[in-house]
Coordinates of C-alpha atoms in Angstrom, one line a residue:
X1 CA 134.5 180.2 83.2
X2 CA 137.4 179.9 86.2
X3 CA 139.1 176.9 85.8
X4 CA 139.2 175.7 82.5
X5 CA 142.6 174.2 81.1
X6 CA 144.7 176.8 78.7
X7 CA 143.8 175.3 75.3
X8 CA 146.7 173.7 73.5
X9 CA 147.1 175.3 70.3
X10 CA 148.5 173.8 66.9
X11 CA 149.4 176.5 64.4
X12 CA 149.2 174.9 60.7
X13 CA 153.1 174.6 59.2
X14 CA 151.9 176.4 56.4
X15 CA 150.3 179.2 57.7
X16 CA 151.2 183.0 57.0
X17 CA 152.7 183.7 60.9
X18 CA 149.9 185.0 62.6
X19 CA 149.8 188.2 64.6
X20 CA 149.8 188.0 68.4
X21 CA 149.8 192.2 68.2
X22 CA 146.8 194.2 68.4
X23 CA 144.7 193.3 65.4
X24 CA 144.1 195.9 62.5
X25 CA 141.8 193.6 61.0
X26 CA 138.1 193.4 61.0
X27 CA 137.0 189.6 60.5
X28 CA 137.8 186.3 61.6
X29 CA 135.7 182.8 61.4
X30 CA 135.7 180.1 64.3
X31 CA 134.6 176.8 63.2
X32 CA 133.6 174.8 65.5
X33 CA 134.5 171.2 65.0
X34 CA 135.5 169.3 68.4
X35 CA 132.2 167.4 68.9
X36 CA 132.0 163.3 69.2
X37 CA 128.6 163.4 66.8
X38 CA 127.9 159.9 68.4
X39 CA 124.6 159.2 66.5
X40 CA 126.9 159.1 63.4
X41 CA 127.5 155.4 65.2
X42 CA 130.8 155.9 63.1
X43 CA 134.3 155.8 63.8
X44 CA 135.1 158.5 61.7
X45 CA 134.2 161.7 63.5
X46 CA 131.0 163.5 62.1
X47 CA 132.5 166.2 60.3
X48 CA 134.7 164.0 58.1
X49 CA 132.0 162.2 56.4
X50 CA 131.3 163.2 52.8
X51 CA 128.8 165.2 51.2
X52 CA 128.9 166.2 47.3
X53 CA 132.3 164.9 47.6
X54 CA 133.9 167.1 50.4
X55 CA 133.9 166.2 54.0
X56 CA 131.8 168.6 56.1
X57 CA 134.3 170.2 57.6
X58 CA 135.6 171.1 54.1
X59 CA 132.3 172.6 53.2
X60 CA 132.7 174.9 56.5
X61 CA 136.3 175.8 55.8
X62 CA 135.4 176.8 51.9
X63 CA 132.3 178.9 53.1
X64 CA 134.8 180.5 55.9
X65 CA 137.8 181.5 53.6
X66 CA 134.9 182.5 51.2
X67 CA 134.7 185.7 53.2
X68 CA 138.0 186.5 53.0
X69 CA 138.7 186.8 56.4
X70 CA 141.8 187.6 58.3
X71 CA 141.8 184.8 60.8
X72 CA 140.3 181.6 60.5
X73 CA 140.4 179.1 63.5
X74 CA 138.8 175.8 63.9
X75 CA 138.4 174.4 67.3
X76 CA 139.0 170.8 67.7
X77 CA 138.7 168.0 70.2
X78 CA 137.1 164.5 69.7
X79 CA 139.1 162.3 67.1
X80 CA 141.5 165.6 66.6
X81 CA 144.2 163.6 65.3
X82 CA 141.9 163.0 61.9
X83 CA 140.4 166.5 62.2
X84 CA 143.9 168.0 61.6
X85 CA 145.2 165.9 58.9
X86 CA 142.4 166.9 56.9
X87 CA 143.0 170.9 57.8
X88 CA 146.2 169.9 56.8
X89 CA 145.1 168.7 53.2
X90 CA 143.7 171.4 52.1
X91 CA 145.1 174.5 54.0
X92 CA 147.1 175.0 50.9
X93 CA 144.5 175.1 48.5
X94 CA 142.7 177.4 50.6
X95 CA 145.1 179.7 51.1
X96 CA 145.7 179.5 47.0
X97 CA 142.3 179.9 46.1
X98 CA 141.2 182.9 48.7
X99 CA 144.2 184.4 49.6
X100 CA 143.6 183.3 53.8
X101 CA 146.7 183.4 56.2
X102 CA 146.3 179.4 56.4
X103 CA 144.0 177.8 59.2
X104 CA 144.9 177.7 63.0
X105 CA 143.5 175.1 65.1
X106 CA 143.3 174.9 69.4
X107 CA 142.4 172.2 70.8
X108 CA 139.3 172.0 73.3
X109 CA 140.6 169.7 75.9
X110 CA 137.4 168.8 77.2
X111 CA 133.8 169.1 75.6
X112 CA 131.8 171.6 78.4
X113 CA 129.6 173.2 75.8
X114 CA 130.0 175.6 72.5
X115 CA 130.7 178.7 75.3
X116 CA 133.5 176.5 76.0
X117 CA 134.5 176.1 72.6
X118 CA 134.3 179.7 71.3
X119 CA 136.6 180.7 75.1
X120 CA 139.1 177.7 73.7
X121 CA 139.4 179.8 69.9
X122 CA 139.5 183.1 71.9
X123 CA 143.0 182.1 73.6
X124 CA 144.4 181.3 69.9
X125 CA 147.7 183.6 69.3
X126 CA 145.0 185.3 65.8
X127 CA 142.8 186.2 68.2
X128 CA 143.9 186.8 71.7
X129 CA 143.8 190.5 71.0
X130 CA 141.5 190.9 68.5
X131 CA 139.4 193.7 68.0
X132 CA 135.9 193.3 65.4
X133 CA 133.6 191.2 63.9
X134 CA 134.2 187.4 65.0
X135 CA 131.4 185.0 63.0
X136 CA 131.0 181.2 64.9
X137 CA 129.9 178.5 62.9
X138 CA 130.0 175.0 62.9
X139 CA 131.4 172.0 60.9
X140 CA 128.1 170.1 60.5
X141 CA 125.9 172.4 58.1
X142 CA 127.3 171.6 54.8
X143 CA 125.4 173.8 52.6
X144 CA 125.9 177.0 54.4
X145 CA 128.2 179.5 52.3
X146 CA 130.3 182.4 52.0
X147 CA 127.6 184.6 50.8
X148 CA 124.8 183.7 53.6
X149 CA 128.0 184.0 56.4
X150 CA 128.6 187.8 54.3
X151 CA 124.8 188.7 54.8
X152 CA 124.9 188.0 57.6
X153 CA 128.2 190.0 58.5
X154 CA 126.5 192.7 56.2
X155 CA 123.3 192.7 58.8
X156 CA 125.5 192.8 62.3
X157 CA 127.8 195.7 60.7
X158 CA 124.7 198.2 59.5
X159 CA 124.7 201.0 61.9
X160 CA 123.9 200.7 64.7
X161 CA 126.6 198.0 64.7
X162 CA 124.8 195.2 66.7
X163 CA 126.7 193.3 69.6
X164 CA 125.5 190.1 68.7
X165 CA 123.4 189.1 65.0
X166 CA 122.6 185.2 65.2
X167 CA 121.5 184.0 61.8
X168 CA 117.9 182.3 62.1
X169 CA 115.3 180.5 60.0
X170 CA 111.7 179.0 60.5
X171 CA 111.1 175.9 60.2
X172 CA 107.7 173.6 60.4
X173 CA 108.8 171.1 63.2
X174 CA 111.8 173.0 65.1
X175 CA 112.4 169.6 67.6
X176 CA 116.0 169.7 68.3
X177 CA 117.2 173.2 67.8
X178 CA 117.4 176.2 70.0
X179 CA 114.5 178.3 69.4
X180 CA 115.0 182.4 69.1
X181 CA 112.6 185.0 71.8
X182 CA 111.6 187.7 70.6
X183 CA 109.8 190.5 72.8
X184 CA 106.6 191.8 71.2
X185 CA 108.3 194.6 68.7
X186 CA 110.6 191.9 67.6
X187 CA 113.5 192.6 69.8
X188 CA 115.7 188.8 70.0
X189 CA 115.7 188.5 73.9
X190 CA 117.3 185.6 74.1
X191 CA 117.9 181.8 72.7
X192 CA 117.0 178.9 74.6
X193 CA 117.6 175.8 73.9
X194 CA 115.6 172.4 73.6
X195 CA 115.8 170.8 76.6
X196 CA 115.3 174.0 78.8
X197 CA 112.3 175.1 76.8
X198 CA 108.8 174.7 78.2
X199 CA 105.9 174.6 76.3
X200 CA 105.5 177.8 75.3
X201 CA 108.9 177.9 74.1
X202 CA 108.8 175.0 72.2
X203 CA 105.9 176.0 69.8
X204 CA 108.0 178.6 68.1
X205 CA 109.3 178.0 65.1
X206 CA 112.0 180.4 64.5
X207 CA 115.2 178.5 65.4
X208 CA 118.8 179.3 66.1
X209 CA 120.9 178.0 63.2
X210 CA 123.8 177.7 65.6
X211 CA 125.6 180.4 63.4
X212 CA 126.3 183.9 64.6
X213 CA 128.3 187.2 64.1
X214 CA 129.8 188.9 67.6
X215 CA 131.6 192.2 68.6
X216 CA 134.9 190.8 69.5
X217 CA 135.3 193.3 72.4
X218 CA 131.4 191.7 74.0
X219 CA 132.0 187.9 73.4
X220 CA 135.7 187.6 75.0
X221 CA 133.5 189.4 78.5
X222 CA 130.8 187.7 78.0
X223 CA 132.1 183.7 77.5
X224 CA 134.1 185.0 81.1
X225 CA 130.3 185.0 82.6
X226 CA 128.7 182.2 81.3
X227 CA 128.0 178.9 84.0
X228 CA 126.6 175.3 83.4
X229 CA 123.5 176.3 85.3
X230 CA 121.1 174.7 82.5
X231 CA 119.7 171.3 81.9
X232 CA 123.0 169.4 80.0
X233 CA 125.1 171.2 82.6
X234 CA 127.1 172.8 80.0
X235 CA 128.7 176.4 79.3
X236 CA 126.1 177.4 76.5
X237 CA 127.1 179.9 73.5
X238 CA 123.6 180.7 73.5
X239 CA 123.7 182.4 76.8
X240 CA 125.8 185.4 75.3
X241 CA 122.9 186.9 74.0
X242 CA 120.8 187.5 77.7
X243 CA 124.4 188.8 78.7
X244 CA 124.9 191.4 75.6
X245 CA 121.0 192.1 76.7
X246 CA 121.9 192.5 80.3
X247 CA 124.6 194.8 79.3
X248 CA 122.0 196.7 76.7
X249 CA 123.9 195.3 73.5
X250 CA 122.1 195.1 70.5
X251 CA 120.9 191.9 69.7
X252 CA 119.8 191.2 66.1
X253 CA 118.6 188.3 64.0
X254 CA 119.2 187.6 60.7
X255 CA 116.5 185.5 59.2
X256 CA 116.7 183.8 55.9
X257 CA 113.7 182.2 54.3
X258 CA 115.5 178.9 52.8
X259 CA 116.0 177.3 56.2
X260 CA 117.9 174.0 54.1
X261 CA 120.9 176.1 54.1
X262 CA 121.4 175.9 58.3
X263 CA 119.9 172.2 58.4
X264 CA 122.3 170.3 60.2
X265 CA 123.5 166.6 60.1
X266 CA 123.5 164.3 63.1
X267 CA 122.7 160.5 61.8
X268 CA 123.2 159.0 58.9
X269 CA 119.6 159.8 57.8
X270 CA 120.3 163.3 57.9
X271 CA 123.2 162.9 55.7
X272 CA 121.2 161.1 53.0
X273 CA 118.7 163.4 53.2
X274 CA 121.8 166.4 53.3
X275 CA 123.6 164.3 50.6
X276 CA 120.2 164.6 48.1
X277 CA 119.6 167.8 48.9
X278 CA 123.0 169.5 48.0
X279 CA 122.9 167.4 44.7
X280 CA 119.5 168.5 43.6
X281 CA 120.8 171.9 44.1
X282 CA 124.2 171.4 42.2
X283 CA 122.3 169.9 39.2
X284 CA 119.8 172.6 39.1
X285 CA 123.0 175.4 38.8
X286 CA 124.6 173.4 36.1
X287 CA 121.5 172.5 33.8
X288 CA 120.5 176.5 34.4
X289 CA 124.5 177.2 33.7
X290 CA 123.5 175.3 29.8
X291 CA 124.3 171.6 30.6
X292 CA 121.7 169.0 29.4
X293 CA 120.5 165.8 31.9
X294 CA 118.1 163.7 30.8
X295 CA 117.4 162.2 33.9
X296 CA 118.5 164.1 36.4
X297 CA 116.9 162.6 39.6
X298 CA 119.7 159.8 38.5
X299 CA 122.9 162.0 38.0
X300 CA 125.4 162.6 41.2
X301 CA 127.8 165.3 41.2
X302 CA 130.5 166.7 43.5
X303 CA 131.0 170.2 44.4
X304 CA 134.2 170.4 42.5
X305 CA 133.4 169.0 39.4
X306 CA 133.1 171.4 36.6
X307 CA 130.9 171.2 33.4
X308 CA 131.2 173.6 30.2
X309 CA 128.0 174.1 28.3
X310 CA 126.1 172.5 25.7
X311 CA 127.1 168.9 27.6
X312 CA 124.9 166.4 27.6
X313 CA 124.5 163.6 30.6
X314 CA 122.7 160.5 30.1
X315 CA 120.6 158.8 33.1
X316 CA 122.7 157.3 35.5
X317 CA 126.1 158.8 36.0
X318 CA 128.4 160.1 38.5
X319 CA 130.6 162.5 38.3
X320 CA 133.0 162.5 41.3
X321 CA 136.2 164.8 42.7
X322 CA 137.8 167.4 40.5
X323 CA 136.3 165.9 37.2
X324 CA 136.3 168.5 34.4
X325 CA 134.3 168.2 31.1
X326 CA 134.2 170.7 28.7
X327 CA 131.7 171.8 25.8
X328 CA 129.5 169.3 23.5
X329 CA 131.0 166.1 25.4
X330 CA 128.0 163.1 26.0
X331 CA 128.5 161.6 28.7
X332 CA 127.1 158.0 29.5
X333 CA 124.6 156.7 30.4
X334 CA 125.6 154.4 33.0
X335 CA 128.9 156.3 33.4
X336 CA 131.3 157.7 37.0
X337 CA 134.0 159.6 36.3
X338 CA 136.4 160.3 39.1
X339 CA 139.0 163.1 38.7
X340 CA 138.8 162.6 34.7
X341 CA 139.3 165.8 32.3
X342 CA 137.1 165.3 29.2
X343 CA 138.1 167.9 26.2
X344 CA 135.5 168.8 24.1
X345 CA 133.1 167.0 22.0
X346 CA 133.7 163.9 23.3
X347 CA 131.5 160.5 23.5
X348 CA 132.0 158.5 27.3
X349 CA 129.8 155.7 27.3
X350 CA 128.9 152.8 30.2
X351 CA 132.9 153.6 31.1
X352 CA 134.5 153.9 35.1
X353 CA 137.5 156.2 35.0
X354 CA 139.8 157.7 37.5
X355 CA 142.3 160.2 37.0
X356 CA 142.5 160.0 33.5
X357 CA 142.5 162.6 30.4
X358 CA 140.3 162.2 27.2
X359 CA 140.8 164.0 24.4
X360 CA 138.8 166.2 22.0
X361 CA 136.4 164.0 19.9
X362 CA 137.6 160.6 21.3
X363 CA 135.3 158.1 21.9
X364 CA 135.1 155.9 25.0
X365 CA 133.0 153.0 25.8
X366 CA 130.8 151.2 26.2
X367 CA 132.0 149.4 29.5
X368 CA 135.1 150.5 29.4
X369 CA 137.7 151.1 32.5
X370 CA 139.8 153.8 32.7
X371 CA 142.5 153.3 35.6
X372 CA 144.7 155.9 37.2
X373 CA 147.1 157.6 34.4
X374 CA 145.4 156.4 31.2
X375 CA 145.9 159.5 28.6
X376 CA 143.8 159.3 25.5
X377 CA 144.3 161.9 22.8
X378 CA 142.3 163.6 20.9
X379 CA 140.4 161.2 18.0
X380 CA 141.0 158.3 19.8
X381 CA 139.2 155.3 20.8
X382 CA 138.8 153.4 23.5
X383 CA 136.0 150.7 22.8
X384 CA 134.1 147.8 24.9
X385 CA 135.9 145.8 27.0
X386 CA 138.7 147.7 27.0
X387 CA 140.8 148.3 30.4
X388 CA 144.1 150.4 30.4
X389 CA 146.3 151.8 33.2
X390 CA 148.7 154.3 33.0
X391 CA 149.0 154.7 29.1
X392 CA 149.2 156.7 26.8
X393 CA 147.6 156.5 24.1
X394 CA 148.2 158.9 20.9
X395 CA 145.8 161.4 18.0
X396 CA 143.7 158.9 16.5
X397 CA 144.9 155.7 17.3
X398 CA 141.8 153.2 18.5
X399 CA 141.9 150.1 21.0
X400 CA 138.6 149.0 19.7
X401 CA 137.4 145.8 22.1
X402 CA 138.8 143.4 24.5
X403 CA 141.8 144.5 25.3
X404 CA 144.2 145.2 28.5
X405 CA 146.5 147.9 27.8
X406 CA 148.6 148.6 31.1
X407 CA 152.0 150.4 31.5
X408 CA 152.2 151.5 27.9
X409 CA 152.7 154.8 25.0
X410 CA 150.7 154.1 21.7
X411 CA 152.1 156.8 19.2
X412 CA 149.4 158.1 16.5
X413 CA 146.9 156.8 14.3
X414 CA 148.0 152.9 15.6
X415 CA 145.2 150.0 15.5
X416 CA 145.2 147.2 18.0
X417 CA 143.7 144.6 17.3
X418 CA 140.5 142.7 19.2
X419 CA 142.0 140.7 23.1
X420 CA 145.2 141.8 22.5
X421 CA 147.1 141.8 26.2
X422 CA 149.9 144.5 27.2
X423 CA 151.6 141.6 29.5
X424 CA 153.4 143.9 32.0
X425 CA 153.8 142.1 35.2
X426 CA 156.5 139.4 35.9
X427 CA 155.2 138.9 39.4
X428 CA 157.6 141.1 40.7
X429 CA 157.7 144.3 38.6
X430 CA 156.0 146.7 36.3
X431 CA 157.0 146.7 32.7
X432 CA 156.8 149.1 30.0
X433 CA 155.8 148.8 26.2
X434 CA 156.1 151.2 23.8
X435 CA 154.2 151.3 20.4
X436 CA 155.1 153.5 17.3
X437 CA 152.3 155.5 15.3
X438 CA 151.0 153.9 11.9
X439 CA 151.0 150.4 13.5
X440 CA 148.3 148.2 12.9
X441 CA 148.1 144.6 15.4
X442 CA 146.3 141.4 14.5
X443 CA 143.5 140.1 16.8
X444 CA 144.9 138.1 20.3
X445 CA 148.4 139.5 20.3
X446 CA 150.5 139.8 23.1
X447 CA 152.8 142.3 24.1
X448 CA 155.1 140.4 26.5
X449 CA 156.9 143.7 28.3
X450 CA 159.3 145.4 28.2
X451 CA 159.2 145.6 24.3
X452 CA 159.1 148.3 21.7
X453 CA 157.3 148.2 18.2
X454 CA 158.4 150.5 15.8
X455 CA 156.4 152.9 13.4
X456 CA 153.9 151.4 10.8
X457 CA 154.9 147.4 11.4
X458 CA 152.3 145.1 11.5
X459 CA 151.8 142.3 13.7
X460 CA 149.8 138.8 12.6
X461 CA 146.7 137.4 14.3
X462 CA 147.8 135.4 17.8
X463 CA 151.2 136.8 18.0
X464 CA 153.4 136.6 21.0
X465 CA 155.5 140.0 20.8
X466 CA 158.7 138.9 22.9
X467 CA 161.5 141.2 21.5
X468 CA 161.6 144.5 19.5
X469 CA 159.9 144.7 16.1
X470 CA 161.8 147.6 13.6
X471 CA 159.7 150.0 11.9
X472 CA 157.7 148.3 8.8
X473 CA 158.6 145.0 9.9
X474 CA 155.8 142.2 10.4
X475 CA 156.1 139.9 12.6
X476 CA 154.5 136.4 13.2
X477 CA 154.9 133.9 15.9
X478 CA 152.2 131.3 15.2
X479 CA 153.8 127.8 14.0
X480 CA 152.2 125.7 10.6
X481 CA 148.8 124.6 11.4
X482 CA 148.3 121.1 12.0
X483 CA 145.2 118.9 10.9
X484 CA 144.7 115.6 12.5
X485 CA 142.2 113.8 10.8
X486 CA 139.6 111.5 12.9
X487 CA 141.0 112.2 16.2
X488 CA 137.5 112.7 18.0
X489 CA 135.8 109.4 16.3
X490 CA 139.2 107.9 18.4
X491 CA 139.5 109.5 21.1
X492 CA 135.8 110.6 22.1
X493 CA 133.4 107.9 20.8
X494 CA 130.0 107.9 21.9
X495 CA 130.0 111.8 22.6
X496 CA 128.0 114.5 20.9
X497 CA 131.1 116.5 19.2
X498 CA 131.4 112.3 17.3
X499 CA 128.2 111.3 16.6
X500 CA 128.1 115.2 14.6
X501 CA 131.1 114.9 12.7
X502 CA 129.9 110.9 11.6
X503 CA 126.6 112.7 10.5
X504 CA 128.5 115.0 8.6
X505 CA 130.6 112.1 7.0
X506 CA 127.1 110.7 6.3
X507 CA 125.7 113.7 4.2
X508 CA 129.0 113.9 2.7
X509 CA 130.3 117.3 3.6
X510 CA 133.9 117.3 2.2
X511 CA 136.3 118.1 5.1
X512 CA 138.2 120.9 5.9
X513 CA 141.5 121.8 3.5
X514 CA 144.7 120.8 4.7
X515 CA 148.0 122.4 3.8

């Protein structure tokens, strides 16, 4: 591969420094991830879009740490700009979580093939001079994992230690993928891909997943021999294996019977179909893990939410990013939680929340909205119609129905009464209200921030709450109600509201009381 541009490599500002010495280590993961995926028809590059609530890349970079590795470097190129903000947003957690020296990225300049790719990550400072097993793998096959990519490390290490070990399935139509040759004891021979197959070729079904574990030593030679003498004109990863052949390497195949696990995702159809698929199978582990669904073709759940037992999930809900919910909650029906930690023994009914916390035993719903920062405690209530944002709201104390309550702390055991409004915005800035514990609100009051209501006062129905109220107090704001008499018969004659109210004078139906 003479004449290929040095790569340009970007080291991760949080990464562990990485060794440019001799390596002592015995495993590192390329991801490959520098691809324009055009039948996305998308301006966000393939590997970013979403399934089960990670980006693809994501899922590669989990299932890559999740071998503990010493190295990991992901090889980028089309859109890289993007592609590196997202290694940057979750290096951290990566290195947290599996103990990784953070991620590395190069950059392949130009996109001449995978061979091309893998040459690119081989001039990184982690691996430059490494010496063992290298696995390649790509940022498009969301469901692979760390213990498929340790099988098949597990399969290329058993002695004899094999050169090359590509990790394989069958599948019933194999259109599209590079298919695996085998001599007539089984020996892999070579891979060749779709559009230099012939016939023959083409009606095997055992297919190169794209995914494959290498002697360090044997790839660095071989990517140094591969051309762009095949049909896409392209240096081909695939080709490594006739070389490591050539050179009477060991070439094995790792085949594993659930060939879902390598399936790809090119088009948007693909990642519906990938999307469905990885659901199905993260419902199946939570209702075999003890969690109840009653429907649950009609429940969605990302890969990061986590679910105690004995839950039970109503048709129709979503349960989205690091959502947490623990034992004997019900949650909905008709319910999408976002980033939401439910305690235990909750109810969440018909209710949208996002990055909120509800207590043990509280009681949410129905159609409720949770916004960013709401904090219910445990015993409370949050009823229908009810919308709050960045409160907290105490033990106990219910917001029954109809009521906004934004920018606010409700103490314990406090009642607010039905379409009462936590005013907070002047039109230019935010206000705070804060309400004591023991305090009980009349229907329709308003809470004209900023404002403080002090333990166990009481408010009247249709109060305006414009300055502090002392603890005890009760305060009122409506004036004397005034009666006048006969003002539709003048000032609406002929209309419907008249012609009842002479028809009650008619029957004679003694009016209303005045003070």
């Amino acid at each position: 591969m003479k004449g290929r541009n040095r790569p340009l490599v970007v080291t991760h500002k949080d990464a562990k420094t990485l060794m440019t010495n001799p390596s002592q280590s015995n495993l590192a993961v390329v991801i490959l991830a520098a691809g324009a995926g055009t039948r996305m028809r998308s301006q966000t590059p393939k590997m970013l879009h979403e399934v089960a609530g990670r980006t693809m890349l994501e899922h590669a970079l989990h299932a890559a740490c999740g071998t503990h590795p010493d190295h990991v470097v992901v090889v980028t190129g089309h859109c890289r700009q993007q592609v590196q903000a997202t290694i940057d947003s979750v290096n951290q957690r990566l290195v947290d979580d599996y103990g990784v020296a953070g991620i590395q990225t190069v950059v392949q300049k130009e996109q001449n093939g995978t061979g091309d790719a893998v040459a690119t990550a081989l001039a990184a400072p982690a691996l430059r001079d490494f010496r063992g097993t290298i696995i390649v793998t790509t940022s498009d096959v969301p469901l692979i994992d760390a213990a498929t990519l340790t099988s098949l490390v597990a399969e290329h290490t058993t002695r004899p230690q094999a050169a090359v070990t590509i990790l394989t399935t069958t599948v019933d139509n194999p259109t599209g993928y590079g298919r695996i040759v085998r001599t007539h004891d089984g020996e892999v021979t070579k891979i060749v891909e779709e559009k230099d197959a012939d016939t023959a070729i083409k009606s095997i079904n055992e297919i190169n997943s794209g995914v494959y574990a290498f002697d360090a030593e044997l790839l660095g030679a071989a990517v140094n021999q591969l051309d762009t003498n095949n049909a896409q004109g392209e240096f081909y990863l695939t080709d490594v294996v006739g070389i490591a052949r050539d050179l009477n390497k060991l070439v094995r195949a790792h085949r594993i019977d659930d060939a879902a696990i390598v399936s790809g995702v090119n088009d948007r159809v693909q990642l519906a179909a990938m999307n469905k698929e990885f659901n199905r199978r993260l419902r199946e582990h939570h209702m075999r893990a003890g969690v109840t669904m009653v429907d649950p073709d009609s429940v969605f759940i990302d890969v990061d939410v986590h679910i105690e037992q004995d839950v039970v999930i109503a048709p129709n809900c979503q349960l989205r990013g690091n959502t947490t919910i623990a034992t004997g909650c019900v949650i909905g029906p008709d319910t999408t939680l976002t980033n939401v930690t439910v305690d235990n023994d909750a109810a969440v009914i018909r209710t949208t929340a996002t990055d909120s916390t509800i207590g043990a035993r509280a009681q949410v719903g129905p159609y409720t909205y949770l916004r960013p920062g709401t904090k219910l405690a445990a015993d409370g209530k949050l009823g229908g119609f009810v919308e709050t944002k960045n409160a907290t709201i105490g033990q106990g104390t219910k917001v029954p129905h109809l009521t906004y309550v934004g920018d606010a702390t409700i103490g314990e055991h406090s009642n607010i009464g039905a379409s009462s409004v936590f005013v907070n915005y002047d039109g230019v800035n935010k206000h705070h209200t804060t309400i004591g514990s023991h305090v009980r609100t009349g229907s329709d009051t308003m809470f004209i921030a900023p404002v403080t209501v002090g333990d166990g006062a009481y408010s009247g129905a249709g109060t305006v709450i414009k300055h502090d109220v002392p603890p005890g107090a009760l305060v009122v704001s409506a004036g004397k109600q005034r009666i006048i008499e006969d003002w539709v018969k003048n000032n609406r004659p002929g209309t419907p509201a008249a012609e009842a109210a002479a028809a009650c004078d008619a029957t004679g139906t003694p009016p209303p009381a005045t003070e």
